[in-house]
Amino acid sequence: QVQLVESGGGLVQPGGSLRLSCVASGSIFSIYVMGWYRQAPGKERELVATITYGGNTNYADSVKGRFTISGDNAKRSVYLQMNSLTPDDTAVYYCNVLVDTGPYWGQGTQVTVSS
């Protein structure tokens, strides 16, 4: 079994920053990809960013230049630094990891960008 623990969400004003963290634990032999997804009210879940074990990253167009994903393989952790936040970034953010046994999801952490 694999468990993901997310943290770092909260309320922030437009233009502010947040840093999300996700730590994976359990039976993991190999981590292939770690990433973040989000789901805003009334919208479908969408990919935000991913990072491979080798450090290759991909970002949604809507967050390029503002968000940075990073990982720590030794700690089995992935992070999402979010800068220049706007109300459109308001969503529940979910951590996702692809390991040798398949994909696993975190429970989500709420990010609210509002004045």
Short mmCIF file of N, CA, C and O in Angstrom, two decimals:
data_model
loop_
_atom_site.label_atom_id
_atom_site.label_comp_id
_atom_site.label_asym_id
_atom_site.label_seq_id
_atom_site.Cartn_x
_atom_site.Cartn_y
_atom_site.Cartn_z
N GLN A 1 0.84 -1.18 0.00
CA GLN A 1 0.00 0.00 0.00
C GLN A 1 0.88 1.24 0.00
O GLN A 1 1.96 1.25 0.58
N VAL A 2 0.37 2.28 -0.66
CA VAL A 2 1.06 3.55 -0.74
C VAL A 2 0.14 4.63 -0.19
O VAL A 2 -1.04 4.69 -0.53
N GLN A 3 0.70 5.48 0.63
CA GLN A 3 -0.04 6.59 1.20
C GLN A 3 0.64 7.90 0.86
O GLN A 3 1.87 7.99 0.87
N LEU A 4 -0.16 8.91 0.59
CA LEU A 4 0.34 10.24 0.29
C LEU A 4 -0.22 11.23 1.29
O LEU A 4 -1.42 11.24 1.55
N VAL A 5 0.65 12.04 1.85
CA VAL A 5 0.25 13.07 2.80
C VAL A 5 0.58 14.43 2.22
O VAL A 5 1.74 14.72 1.94
N GLU A 6 -0.45 15.24 2.04
CA GLU A 6 -0.30 16.56 1.45
C GLU A 6 -0.42 17.64 2.52
O GLU A 6 -1.14 17.47 3.51
N SER A 7 0.26 18.74 2.29
CA SER A 7 0.18 19.87 3.20
C SER A 7 0.55 21.15 2.46
O SER A 7 1.09 21.10 1.36
N GLY A 8 0.25 22.28 3.07
CA GLY A 8 0.65 23.56 2.53
C GLY A 8 -0.46 24.41 1.96
O GLY A 8 -0.24 25.58 1.62
N GLY A 9 -1.66 23.85 1.83
CA GLY A 9 -2.76 24.62 1.31
C GLY A 9 -3.23 25.67 2.30
O GLY A 9 -2.86 25.67 3.47
N GLY A 10 -4.06 26.57 1.81
CA GLY A 10 -4.59 27.61 2.67
C GLY A 10 -5.17 28.75 1.88
O GLY A 10 -5.38 28.66 0.67
N LEU A 11 -5.42 29.84 2.58
CA LEU A 11 -5.97 31.05 1.99
C LEU A 11 -4.86 32.05 1.76
O LEU A 11 -4.05 32.33 2.66
N VAL A 12 -4.82 32.60 0.56
CA VAL A 12 -3.79 33.57 0.21
C VAL A 12 -4.39 34.65 -0.68
O VAL A 12 -5.35 34.39 -1.43
N GLN A 13 -3.86 35.85 -0.59
CA GLN A 13 -4.33 36.94 -1.42
C GLN A 13 -3.77 36.84 -2.83
O GLN A 13 -2.72 36.24 -3.05
N PRO A 14 -4.45 37.42 -3.81
CA PRO A 14 -3.91 37.44 -5.17
C PRO A 14 -2.51 38.03 -5.19
O PRO A 14 -2.23 39.04 -4.54
N GLY A 15 -1.64 37.39 -5.95
CA GLY A 15 -0.25 37.80 -6.01
C GLY A 15 0.63 37.13 -4.99
O GLY A 15 1.86 37.24 -5.06
N GLY A 16 0.03 36.42 -4.06
CA GLY A 16 0.78 35.75 -3.02
C GLY A 16 1.33 34.41 -3.47
O GLY A 16 1.21 34.02 -4.63
N SER A 17 1.93 33.72 -2.52
CA SER A 17 2.59 32.45 -2.80
C SER A 17 2.23 31.40 -1.78
O SER A 17 1.92 31.70 -0.63
N LEU A 18 2.27 30.16 -2.21
CA LEU A 18 2.10 29.00 -1.34
C LEU A 18 3.03 27.91 -1.81
O LEU A 18 3.39 27.85 -3.00
N ARG A 19 3.39 27.04 -0.90
CA ARG A 19 4.23 25.90 -1.23
C ARG A 19 3.55 24.64 -0.73
O ARG A 19 3.33 24.48 0.48
N LEU A 20 3.20 23.76 -1.65
CA LEU A 20 2.56 22.50 -1.32
C LEU A 20 3.60 21.40 -1.21
O LEU A 20 4.58 21.37 -1.96
N SER A 21 3.36 20.48 -0.30
CA SER A 21 4.24 19.35 -0.10
C SER A 21 3.45 18.06 -0.13
O SER A 21 2.30 18.02 0.29
N CYS A 22 4.08 17.02 -0.60
CA CYS A 22 3.47 15.70 -0.63
C CYS A 22 4.54 14.67 -0.34
O CYS A 22 5.58 14.66 -1.00
N VAL A 23 4.28 13.83 0.64
CA VAL A 23 5.23 12.80 1.04
C VAL A 23 4.59 11.44 0.83
O VAL A 23 3.49 11.18 1.32
N ALA A 24 5.28 10.59 0.10
CA ALA A 24 4.79 9.24 -0.15
C ALA A 24 5.44 8.25 0.81
O ALA A 24 6.63 8.36 1.12
N SER A 25 4.66 7.29 1.24
CA SER A 25 5.18 6.26 2.12
C SER A 25 4.49 4.94 1.80
O SER A 25 3.47 4.90 1.12
N GLY A 26 5.05 3.88 2.32
CA GLY A 26 4.49 2.56 2.09
C GLY A 26 5.39 1.70 1.24
O GLY A 26 6.60 1.90 1.17
N SER A 27 4.77 0.75 0.59
CA SER A 27 5.51 -0.20 -0.23
C SER A 27 5.78 0.41 -1.60
O SER A 27 4.92 0.38 -2.49
N ILE A 28 6.97 0.95 -1.75
CA ILE A 28 7.37 1.59 -3.01
C ILE A 28 8.72 1.05 -3.42
O ILE A 28 9.70 1.18 -2.67
N PHE A 29 8.77 0.49 -4.60
CA PHE A 29 10.04 0.02 -5.13
C PHE A 29 10.66 1.06 -6.06
O PHE A 29 11.84 1.37 -5.94
N SER A 30 9.84 1.59 -6.95
CA SER A 30 10.33 2.59 -7.90
C SER A 30 9.27 3.67 -8.08
O SER A 30 8.09 3.36 -8.24
N ILE A 31 9.71 4.91 -8.07
CA ILE A 31 8.85 6.04 -8.38
C ILE A 31 9.17 6.52 -9.78
O ILE A 31 10.31 6.88 -10.06
N TYR A 32 8.17 6.54 -10.62
CA TYR A 32 8.38 6.97 -12.00
C TYR A 32 8.03 8.44 -12.19
O TYR A 32 8.80 9.18 -12.82
N VAL A 33 6.89 8.84 -11.69
CA VAL A 33 6.42 10.20 -11.86
C VAL A 33 5.70 10.66 -10.59
O VAL A 33 4.95 9.89 -9.99
N MET A 34 5.91 11.90 -10.22
CA MET A 34 5.13 12.53 -9.17
C MET A 34 4.58 13.83 -9.72
O MET A 34 5.24 14.48 -10.54
N GLY A 35 3.39 14.20 -9.29
CA GLY A 35 2.81 15.40 -9.84
C GLY A 35 1.67 15.95 -9.02
O GLY A 35 1.31 15.40 -7.98
N TRP A 36 1.14 17.04 -9.53
CA TRP A 36 0.02 17.72 -8.90
C TRP A 36 -1.09 17.93 -9.91
O TRP A 36 -0.84 18.31 -11.06
N TYR A 37 -2.30 17.69 -9.45
CA TYR A 37 -3.51 17.97 -10.21
C TYR A 37 -4.39 18.89 -9.36
O TYR A 37 -4.19 19.01 -8.15
N ARG A 38 -5.35 19.52 -10.00
CA ARG A 38 -6.26 20.36 -9.25
C ARG A 38 -7.65 20.30 -9.85
O ARG A 38 -7.83 20.01 -11.02
N GLN A 39 -8.62 20.57 -9.00
CA GLN A 39 -10.01 20.60 -9.43
C GLN A 39 -10.69 21.81 -8.81
O GLN A 39 -10.81 21.89 -7.58
N ALA A 40 -11.11 22.72 -9.65
CA ALA A 40 -11.80 23.92 -9.21
C ALA A 40 -13.30 23.66 -9.20
O ALA A 40 -13.79 22.76 -9.88
N PRO A 41 -14.05 24.45 -8.44
CA PRO A 41 -15.50 24.28 -8.41
C PRO A 41 -16.11 24.37 -9.81
O PRO A 41 -15.84 25.31 -10.56
N GLY A 42 -16.92 23.38 -10.15
CA GLY A 42 -17.58 23.37 -11.43
C GLY A 42 -16.71 22.99 -12.61
O GLY A 42 -17.17 23.07 -13.75
N LYS A 43 -15.48 22.58 -12.35
CA LYS A 43 -14.57 22.22 -13.42
C LYS A 43 -14.04 20.80 -13.23
O LYS A 43 -14.11 20.24 -12.14
N GLU A 44 -13.52 20.25 -14.30
CA GLU A 44 -12.91 18.93 -14.24
C GLU A 44 -11.51 19.00 -13.67
O GLU A 44 -10.85 20.05 -13.72
N ARG A 45 -11.06 17.89 -13.14
CA ARG A 45 -9.70 17.82 -12.63
C ARG A 45 -8.71 17.98 -13.78
O ARG A 45 -8.89 17.42 -14.85
N GLU A 46 -7.66 18.74 -13.54
CA GLU A 46 -6.69 19.01 -14.58
C GLU A 46 -5.27 18.83 -14.05
O GLU A 46 -5.00 19.00 -12.87
N LEU A 47 -4.39 18.51 -14.97
CA LEU A 47 -2.98 18.39 -14.64
C LEU A 47 -2.38 19.77 -14.39
O LEU A 47 -2.63 20.71 -15.15
N VAL A 48 -1.59 19.88 -13.35
CA VAL A 48 -0.88 21.12 -13.05
C VAL A 48 0.59 20.99 -13.44
O VAL A 48 1.11 21.80 -14.20
N ALA A 49 1.25 19.99 -12.90
CA ALA A 49 2.67 19.80 -13.18
C ALA A 49 3.08 18.39 -12.79
O ALA A 49 2.49 17.78 -11.90
N THR A 50 4.09 17.88 -13.46
CA THR A 50 4.65 16.57 -13.13
C THR A 50 6.17 16.64 -13.16
O THR A 50 6.76 17.51 -13.81
N ILE A 51 6.77 15.71 -12.46
CA ILE A 51 8.22 15.58 -12.47
C ILE A 51 8.57 14.10 -12.43
O ILE A 51 7.99 13.33 -11.66
N THR A 52 9.50 13.70 -13.27
CA THR A 52 9.93 12.31 -13.30
C THR A 52 11.04 12.08 -12.30
O THR A 52 11.62 13.02 -11.74
N TYR A 53 11.37 10.81 -12.10
CA TYR A 53 12.46 10.47 -11.21
C TYR A 53 13.76 11.13 -11.65
O TYR A 53 14.58 11.52 -10.81
N GLY A 54 13.94 11.25 -12.95
CA GLY A 54 15.14 11.87 -13.48
C GLY A 54 15.14 13.38 -13.45
O GLY A 54 16.14 14.00 -13.82
N GLY A 55 14.02 13.97 -13.04
CA GLY A 55 13.96 15.42 -12.91
C GLY A 55 13.33 16.16 -14.06
O GLY A 55 13.32 17.40 -14.06
N ASN A 56 12.82 15.46 -15.04
CA ASN A 56 12.13 16.12 -16.14
C ASN A 56 10.78 16.64 -15.69
O ASN A 56 10.02 15.92 -15.04
N THR A 57 10.46 17.86 -16.05
CA THR A 57 9.23 18.49 -15.59
C THR A 57 8.33 18.87 -16.76
O THR A 57 8.78 19.11 -17.87
N ASN A 58 7.04 18.91 -16.46
CA ASN A 58 6.03 19.37 -17.41
C ASN A 58 5.01 20.21 -16.65
O ASN A 58 4.67 19.90 -15.51
N TYR A 59 4.52 21.25 -17.31
CA TYR A 59 3.58 22.16 -16.68
C TYR A 59 2.40 22.43 -17.60
O TYR A 59 2.53 22.46 -18.82
N ALA A 60 1.26 22.65 -16.97
CA ALA A 60 0.12 23.16 -17.71
C ALA A 60 0.42 24.58 -18.17
O ALA A 60 1.13 25.33 -17.49
N ASP A 61 -0.11 24.94 -19.33
CA ASP A 61 0.15 26.28 -19.86
C ASP A 61 -0.28 27.38 -18.89
O ASP A 61 0.35 28.44 -18.83
N SER A 62 -1.32 27.12 -18.14
CA SER A 62 -1.86 28.14 -17.26
C SER A 62 -0.96 28.46 -16.07
O SER A 62 -1.15 29.49 -15.42
N VAL A 63 0.01 27.60 -15.78
CA VAL A 63 0.87 27.83 -14.62
C VAL A 63 2.33 28.01 -14.99
O VAL A 63 3.15 28.28 -14.10
N LYS A 64 2.67 27.89 -16.24
CA LYS A 64 4.05 28.06 -16.66
C LYS A 64 4.57 29.44 -16.29
O LYS A 64 3.91 30.45 -16.51
N GLY A 65 5.75 29.47 -15.72
CA GLY A 65 6.34 30.72 -15.30
C GLY A 65 5.96 31.16 -13.92
O GLY A 65 6.58 32.08 -13.37
N ARG A 66 4.94 30.54 -13.35
CA ARG A 66 4.48 30.90 -12.01
C ARG A 66 4.68 29.79 -10.99
O ARG A 66 4.98 30.06 -9.83
N PHE A 67 4.50 28.56 -11.42
CA PHE A 67 4.63 27.41 -10.53
C PHE A 67 5.93 26.66 -10.83
O PHE A 67 6.38 26.60 -11.98
N THR A 68 6.50 26.07 -9.81
CA THR A 68 7.68 25.26 -9.95
C THR A 68 7.50 23.96 -9.18
O THR A 68 7.24 23.99 -7.98
N ILE A 69 7.66 22.85 -9.87
CA ILE A 69 7.57 21.56 -9.23
C ILE A 69 8.98 21.03 -8.98
O ILE A 69 9.88 21.21 -9.81
N SER A 70 9.18 20.40 -7.85
CA SER A 70 10.47 19.82 -7.52
C SER A 70 10.25 18.55 -6.72
O SER A 70 9.17 18.34 -6.16
N GLY A 71 11.26 17.73 -6.68
CA GLY A 71 11.15 16.47 -5.96
C GLY A 71 12.41 16.13 -5.21
O GLY A 71 13.49 16.64 -5.50
N ASP A 72 12.24 15.30 -4.23
CA ASP A 72 13.34 14.77 -3.44
C ASP A 72 13.17 13.27 -3.41
O ASP A 72 12.35 12.74 -2.66
N ASN A 73 13.93 12.58 -4.22
CA ASN A 73 13.77 11.14 -4.35
C ASN A 73 14.07 10.41 -3.04
O ASN A 73 13.39 9.44 -2.69
N ALA A 74 15.07 10.87 -2.32
CA ALA A 74 15.43 10.23 -1.07
C ALA A 74 14.30 10.32 -0.05
O ALA A 74 14.06 9.39 0.73
N LYS A 75 13.62 11.46 -0.03
CA LYS A 75 12.51 11.66 0.90
C LYS A 75 11.18 11.23 0.33
O LYS A 75 10.15 11.32 1.02
N ARG A 76 11.18 10.79 -0.92
CA ARG A 76 9.96 10.39 -1.60
C ARG A 76 8.91 11.50 -1.51
O ARG A 76 7.75 11.26 -1.17
N SER A 77 9.35 12.69 -1.83
CA SER A 77 8.49 13.86 -1.69
C SER A 77 8.47 14.67 -2.98
O SER A 77 9.41 14.65 -3.76
N VAL A 78 7.38 15.38 -3.15
CA VAL A 78 7.24 16.29 -4.27
C VAL A 78 6.66 17.59 -3.74
O VAL A 78 5.85 17.59 -2.81
N TYR A 79 7.09 18.70 -4.34
CA TYR A 79 6.69 20.01 -3.87
C TYR A 79 6.18 20.84 -5.05
O TYR A 79 6.56 20.62 -6.19
N LEU A 80 5.34 21.78 -4.73
CA LEU A 80 4.83 22.71 -5.74
C LEU A 80 4.90 24.11 -5.17
O LEU A 80 4.13 24.46 -4.28
N GLN A 81 5.83 24.89 -5.69
CA GLN A 81 5.94 26.29 -5.32
C GLN A 81 5.05 27.09 -6.24
O GLN A 81 5.24 27.09 -7.45
N MET A 82 4.09 27.79 -5.67
CA MET A 82 3.11 28.53 -6.43
C MET A 82 3.29 30.02 -6.15
O MET A 82 3.11 30.47 -5.01
N ASN A 83 3.63 30.77 -7.17
CA ASN A 83 3.82 32.20 -7.06
C ASN A 83 2.82 32.94 -7.94
O ASN A 83 2.22 32.37 -8.84
N SER A 84 2.67 34.22 -7.66
CA SER A 84 1.77 35.08 -8.44
C SER A 84 0.39 34.46 -8.58
O SER A 84 -0.19 34.42 -9.66
N LEU A 85 -0.12 34.00 -7.48
CA LEU A 85 -1.40 33.31 -7.49
C LEU A 85 -2.55 34.24 -7.85
O LEU A 85 -2.55 35.43 -7.49
N THR A 86 -3.51 33.69 -8.56
CA THR A 86 -4.71 34.42 -8.95
C THR A 86 -5.93 33.65 -8.49
O THR A 86 -5.84 32.46 -8.15
N PRO A 87 -7.10 34.29 -8.47
CA PRO A 87 -8.31 33.57 -8.09
C PRO A 87 -8.58 32.33 -8.94
O PRO A 87 -9.22 31.39 -8.47
N ASP A 88 -8.11 32.34 -10.18
CA ASP A 88 -8.30 31.18 -11.04
C ASP A 88 -7.52 29.95 -10.57
O ASP A 88 -7.77 28.84 -11.03
N ASP A 89 -6.58 30.16 -9.66
CA ASP A 89 -5.83 29.04 -9.11
C ASP A 89 -6.56 28.37 -7.95
O ASP A 89 -6.09 27.35 -7.43
N THR A 90 -7.66 28.94 -7.53
CA THR A 90 -8.43 28.35 -6.43
C THR A 90 -8.94 26.98 -6.83
O THR A 90 -9.62 26.82 -7.84
N ALA A 91 -8.60 25.99 -6.03
CA ALA A 91 -8.97 24.62 -6.33
C ALA A 91 -8.50 23.72 -5.19
O ALA A 91 -7.75 24.14 -4.32
N VAL A 92 -8.96 22.49 -5.25
CA VAL A 92 -8.38 21.45 -4.41
C VAL A 92 -7.23 20.84 -5.19
O VAL A 92 -7.41 20.39 -6.32
N TYR A 93 -6.07 20.83 -4.59
CA TYR A 93 -4.88 20.31 -5.24
C TYR A 93 -4.58 18.91 -4.74
O TYR A 93 -4.52 18.66 -3.53
N TYR A 94 -4.39 18.00 -5.68
CA TYR A 94 -4.16 16.60 -5.37
C TYR A 94 -2.77 16.17 -5.79
O TYR A 94 -2.36 16.42 -6.93
N CYS A 95 -2.09 15.51 -4.90
CA CYS A 95 -0.82 14.91 -5.22
C CYS A 95 -1.05 13.56 -5.89
O CYS A 95 -1.96 12.82 -5.51
N ASN A 96 -0.24 13.24 -6.86
CA ASN A 96 -0.33 11.96 -7.56
C ASN A 96 1.06 11.40 -7.75
O ASN A 96 1.99 12.13 -8.11
N VAL A 97 1.20 10.10 -7.52
CA VAL A 97 2.47 9.43 -7.77
C VAL A 97 2.22 8.19 -8.60
O VAL A 97 1.21 7.49 -8.42
N LEU A 98 3.10 7.95 -9.53
CA LEU A 98 3.09 6.73 -10.31
C LEU A 98 4.28 5.91 -9.87
O LEU A 98 5.43 6.29 -10.11
N VAL A 99 3.99 4.79 -9.24
CA VAL A 99 5.03 3.90 -8.76
C VAL A 99 4.92 2.57 -9.49
O VAL A 99 4.11 2.42 -10.40
N ASP A 100 5.73 1.62 -9.06
CA ASP A 100 5.78 0.35 -9.76
C ASP A 100 4.45 -0.40 -9.74
O ASP A 100 4.17 -1.19 -10.64
N THR A 101 3.64 -0.17 -8.71
CA THR A 101 2.36 -0.86 -8.58
C THR A 101 1.19 -0.09 -9.15
O THR A 101 0.05 -0.57 -9.10
N GLY A 102 1.42 1.10 -9.66
CA GLY A 102 0.36 1.88 -10.25
C GLY A 102 0.28 3.28 -9.68
O GLY A 102 1.14 3.70 -8.90
N PRO A 103 -0.78 4.01 -10.05
CA PRO A 103 -0.94 5.38 -9.56
C PRO A 103 -1.64 5.45 -8.21
O PRO A 103 -2.51 4.63 -7.90
N TYR A 104 -1.28 6.45 -7.43
CA TYR A 104 -1.90 6.68 -6.14
C TYR A 104 -2.17 8.17 -5.99
O TYR A 104 -1.44 9.01 -6.53
N TRP A 105 -3.21 8.49 -5.22
CA TRP A 105 -3.66 9.86 -5.04
C TRP A 105 -3.68 10.26 -3.59
O TRP A 105 -3.99 9.45 -2.70
N GLY A 106 -3.37 11.51 -3.34
CA GLY A 106 -3.55 12.07 -2.02
C GLY A 106 -4.99 12.49 -1.82
O GLY A 106 -5.82 12.44 -2.74
N GLN A 107 -5.31 12.92 -0.61
CA GLN A 107 -6.68 13.31 -0.30
C GLN A 107 -7.01 14.73 -0.74
O GLN A 107 -8.18 15.10 -0.76
N GLY A 108 -6.02 15.50 -1.08
CA GLY A 108 -6.24 16.85 -1.56
C GLY A 108 -6.04 17.90 -0.48
O GLY A 108 -6.28 17.64 0.70
N THR A 109 -5.62 19.07 -0.90
CA THR A 109 -5.46 20.20 -0.01
C THR A 109 -6.05 21.43 -0.69
O THR A 109 -5.80 21.68 -1.86
N GLN A 110 -6.84 22.19 0.05
CA GLN A 110 -7.55 23.33 -0.51
C GLN A 110 -6.64 24.54 -0.63
O GLN A 110 -5.95 24.92 0.32
N VAL A 111 -6.65 25.13 -1.80
CA VAL A 111 -5.97 26.40 -2.05
C VAL A 111 -7.02 27.42 -2.46
O VAL A 111 -7.73 27.21 -3.45
N THR A 112 -7.11 28.48 -1.71
CA THR A 112 -8.07 29.54 -2.01
C THR A 112 -7.34 30.85 -2.18
O THR A 112 -6.62 31.29 -1.27
N VAL A 113 -7.52 31.47 -3.33
CA VAL A 113 -6.89 32.75 -3.63
C VAL A 113 -8.01 33.79 -3.71
O VAL A 113 -8.82 33.77 -4.63
N SER A 114 -8.03 34.67 -2.74
CA SER A 114 -9.12 35.63 -2.65
C SER A 114 -8.69 36.84 -1.83
O SER A 114 -7.85 36.74 -0.94
N SER A 115 -9.30 37.98 -2.15
CA SER A 115 -9.09 39.18 -1.36
C SER A 115 -10.03 39.24 -0.17
O SER A 115 -9.91 40.10 0.68
#
